[in-house]
Structure formats: C-alpha cells, structure tokens
Amino acid sequence: MSDLITPGTRWLITFATLAYGVGPFIIDMNRTHLTHPAWPGHARFHLLWSAVSQLAVAGLALWLVWADSADPVWHCRLAVIIGLGMNSGFWGAFLFRRAYRGTLHDPQGIPPLWGKLDGNLLAVSLITALLLVALWQTWP
C-alpha cells in the first residue's frame, strides 16, 4: 500500500501545507493586518493566535508526510485531511462574509489581480485543489 505514496504526492502535500502554514506570516504580518492602526488590539491578538496555530498544525502535517512510518498512506491522508480542515475556515468565512460584513481584501492591501480576482480566493482555491489531488492520489 505504501507504493501509493510517490515523491510527487508528498511534494504536492508539502507545497499546499507550506502555503497555508507559512503564507499568513508572509502576507498578514504587516500594516494591513497585524499592525493595522485601526484594528482593535483583540483582533490583532486573534490574528496572531490563528497564524501561529496554522503554522503549528502545518508543522504536524509536514511531519506526517515526511516521517518514517509503518503506514505512510495513512499519514499522508491524515496530513491532507488536516490541511483541508485548516482551509475549510477560509471557505466558511468566504461563504458567510455578508453576514458579518467581511471582505476578501483590505483596500490598502494587495489589490485584486487584474482588478477582479482576489489573491486570497485564488491561493486557497489552489491549495484546496492540490490537497484534493493528493487525497485522490492516495485513495485505492
């Protein structure tokens, strides 16, 4: 069963995991988010809490993917399921954004690509797609 886990599958999971784990530190730890002067301190606290949690969970997922294991298929599937769970938060926030007056981007932040396509939506769509492909690759 371990022959289902190819290096390509491991790298797909790794790329997606690094994107959702490290991505927020690269994108959100700046003046448009964490140090935004108009954000309440409690909102900043929650952002950093969330980002550190994502980083920790991504570390666990990477360990599952690359550690020696008697059942590497299960480890990789679990890493994918964890990643899909982490990204489900984005999809929930996206679907219900009108209920809480949320927006996909900050007007002073990174503008939508080509004036229309939000970078968050594009990134999380790609991450989700990579994880679903990896899950499909590990299923008998």
PDB file of C-alpha atoms in Angstrom, residues 40-122:
ATOM      1  CA  PRO A  40      -8.550  46.687  17.891  1.00  0.00           C
ATOM      2  CA  GLY A  41      -5.845  45.001  19.928  1.00  0.00           C
ATOM      3  CA  HIS A  42      -8.090  41.997  20.475  1.00  0.00           C
ATOM      4  CA  ALA A  43      -8.481  41.471  16.711  1.00  0.00           C
ATOM      5  CA  ARG A  44      -4.680  41.563  16.367  1.00  0.00           C
ATOM      6  CA  PHE A  45      -4.388  39.036  19.192  1.00  0.00           C
ATOM      7  CA  HIS A  46      -6.753  36.660  17.373  1.00  0.00           C
ATOM      8  CA  LEU A  47      -4.931  37.080  14.067  1.00  0.00           C
ATOM      9  CA  LEU A  48      -1.580  36.167  15.574  1.00  0.00           C
ATOM     10  CA  TRP A  49      -3.142  33.299  17.522  1.00  0.00           C
ATOM     11  CA  SER A  50      -4.657  31.954  14.310  1.00  0.00           C
ATOM     12  CA  ALA A  51      -1.452  32.367  12.304  1.00  0.00           C
ATOM     13  CA  VAL A  52       0.699  30.640  14.935  1.00  0.00           C
ATOM     14  CA  SER A  53      -1.862  27.829  15.185  1.00  0.00           C
ATOM     15  CA  GLN A  54      -1.828  27.378  11.409  1.00  0.00           C
ATOM     16  CA  LEU A  55       1.954  27.241  11.466  1.00  0.00           C
ATOM     17  CA  ALA A  56       1.954  24.624  14.251  1.00  0.00           C
ATOM     18  CA  VAL A  57      -0.658  22.462  12.525  1.00  0.00           C
ATOM     19  CA  ALA A  58       1.249  22.731   9.247  1.00  0.00           C
ATOM     20  CA  GLY A  59       4.378  21.544  11.070  1.00  0.00           C
ATOM     21  CA  LEU A  60       2.477  18.491  12.307  1.00  0.00           C
ATOM     22  CA  ALA A  61       1.173  17.801   8.805  1.00  0.00           C
ATOM     23  CA  LEU A  62       4.688  18.033   7.338  1.00  0.00           C
ATOM     24  CA  TRP A  63       5.962  15.633   9.968  1.00  0.00           C
ATOM     25  CA  LEU A  64       3.191  13.185   8.994  1.00  0.00           C
ATOM     26  CA  VAL A  65       4.166  13.432   5.333  1.00  0.00           C
ATOM     27  CA  TRP A  66       7.922  13.000   5.729  1.00  0.00           C
ATOM     28  CA  ALA A  67       8.439  10.910   8.900  1.00  0.00           C
ATOM     29  CA  ASP A  68       9.267   7.230   8.593  1.00  0.00           C
ATOM     30  CA  SER A  69       6.062   5.342   9.188  1.00  0.00           C
ATOM     31  CA  ALA A  70       4.715   1.825   9.043  1.00  0.00           C
ATOM     32  CA  ASP A  71       1.700   3.312   7.244  1.00  0.00           C
ATOM     33  CA  PRO A  72       2.781   6.257   5.071  1.00  0.00           C
ATOM     34  CA  VAL A  73      -0.503   6.181   3.149  1.00  0.00           C
ATOM     35  CA  TRP A  74      -2.500   6.863   6.311  1.00  0.00           C
ATOM     36  CA  HIS A  75      -0.032   9.537   7.406  1.00  0.00           C
ATOM     37  CA  CYS A  76      -0.290  11.356   4.071  1.00  0.00           C
ATOM     38  CA  ARG A  77      -4.089  11.069   4.002  1.00  0.00           C
ATOM     39  CA  LEU A  78      -4.240  12.449   7.529  1.00  0.00           C
ATOM     40  CA  ALA A  79      -1.971  15.359   6.540  1.00  0.00           C
ATOM     41  CA  VAL A  80      -4.299  16.124   3.628  1.00  0.00           C
ATOM     42  CA  ILE A  81      -7.411  15.909   5.805  1.00  0.00           C
ATOM     43  CA  ILE A  82      -5.783  18.259   8.332  1.00  0.00           C
ATOM     44  CA  GLY A  83      -4.960  20.699   5.524  1.00  0.00           C
ATOM     45  CA  LEU A  84      -8.499  20.554   4.163  1.00  0.00           C
ATOM     46  CA  GLY A  85      -9.775  21.209   7.676  1.00  0.00           C
ATOM     47  CA  MET A  86      -7.492  24.209   8.081  1.00  0.00           C
ATOM     48  CA  ASN A  87      -8.643  25.646   4.751  1.00  0.00           C
ATOM     49  CA  SER A  88     -12.309  24.975   5.472  1.00  0.00           C
ATOM     50  CA  GLY A  89     -12.139  28.012   7.763  1.00  0.00           C
ATOM     51  CA  PHE A  90     -11.456  30.204   4.743  1.00  0.00           C
ATOM     52  CA  TRP A  91     -14.373  28.700   2.833  1.00  0.00           C
ATOM     53  CA  GLY A  92     -16.709  29.227   5.788  1.00  0.00           C
ATOM     54  CA  ALA A  93     -15.571  32.839   6.159  1.00  0.00           C
ATOM     55  CA  PHE A  94     -15.966  33.334   2.401  1.00  0.00           C
ATOM     56  CA  LEU A  95     -19.472  31.888   2.283  1.00  0.00           C
ATOM     57  CA  PHE A  96     -20.744  33.844   5.288  1.00  0.00           C
ATOM     58  CA  ARG A  97     -18.853  37.129   4.752  1.00  0.00           C
ATOM     59  CA  ARG A  98     -22.031  39.115   4.111  1.00  0.00           C
ATOM     60  CA  ALA A  99     -23.440  38.050   7.489  1.00  0.00           C
ATOM     61  CA  TYR A 100     -20.519  39.629   9.350  1.00  0.00           C
ATOM     62  CA  ARG A 101     -19.629  42.315   6.759  1.00  0.00           C
ATOM     63  CA  GLY A 102     -16.321  40.671   5.882  1.00  0.00           C
ATOM     64  CA  THR A 103     -14.256  41.405   2.810  1.00  0.00           C
ATOM     65  CA  LEU A 104     -11.663  39.351   0.972  1.00  0.00           C
ATOM     66  CA  HIS A 105      -9.022  42.080   0.964  1.00  0.00           C
ATOM     67  CA  ASP A 106      -8.108  45.345   2.612  1.00  0.00           C
ATOM     68  CA  PRO A 107      -8.451  48.431   0.382  1.00  0.00           C
ATOM     69  CA  GLN A 108      -4.912  49.491   1.398  1.00  0.00           C
ATOM     70  CA  GLY A 109      -3.580  45.940   0.978  1.00  0.00           C
ATOM     71  CA  ILE A 110      -2.811  43.825  -2.052  1.00  0.00           C
ATOM     72  CA  PRO A 111      -5.308  44.753  -4.788  1.00  0.00           C
ATOM     73  CA  PRO A 112      -7.220  42.059  -6.684  1.00  0.00           C
ATOM     74  CA  LEU A 113      -5.295  40.582  -9.602  1.00  0.00           C
ATOM     75  CA  TRP A 114      -6.256  42.159 -12.920  1.00  0.00           C
ATOM     76  CA  GLY A 115      -8.635  44.309 -10.874  1.00  0.00           C
ATOM     77  CA  LYS A 116     -11.074  41.434 -10.299  1.00  0.00           C
ATOM     78  CA  LEU A 117      -9.538  38.223  -8.940  1.00  0.00           C
ATOM     79  CA  ASP A 118      -8.851  38.219  -5.228  1.00  0.00           C
ATOM     80  CA  GLY A 119      -5.464  36.732  -4.318  1.00  0.00           C
ATOM     81  CA  ASN A 120      -6.847  35.028  -1.202  1.00  0.00           C
ATOM     82  CA  LEU A 121      -9.541  33.269  -3.213  1.00  0.00           C
ATOM     83  CA  LEU A 122      -7.024  32.212  -5.853  1.00  0.00           C
TER      84      LEU A 122
END
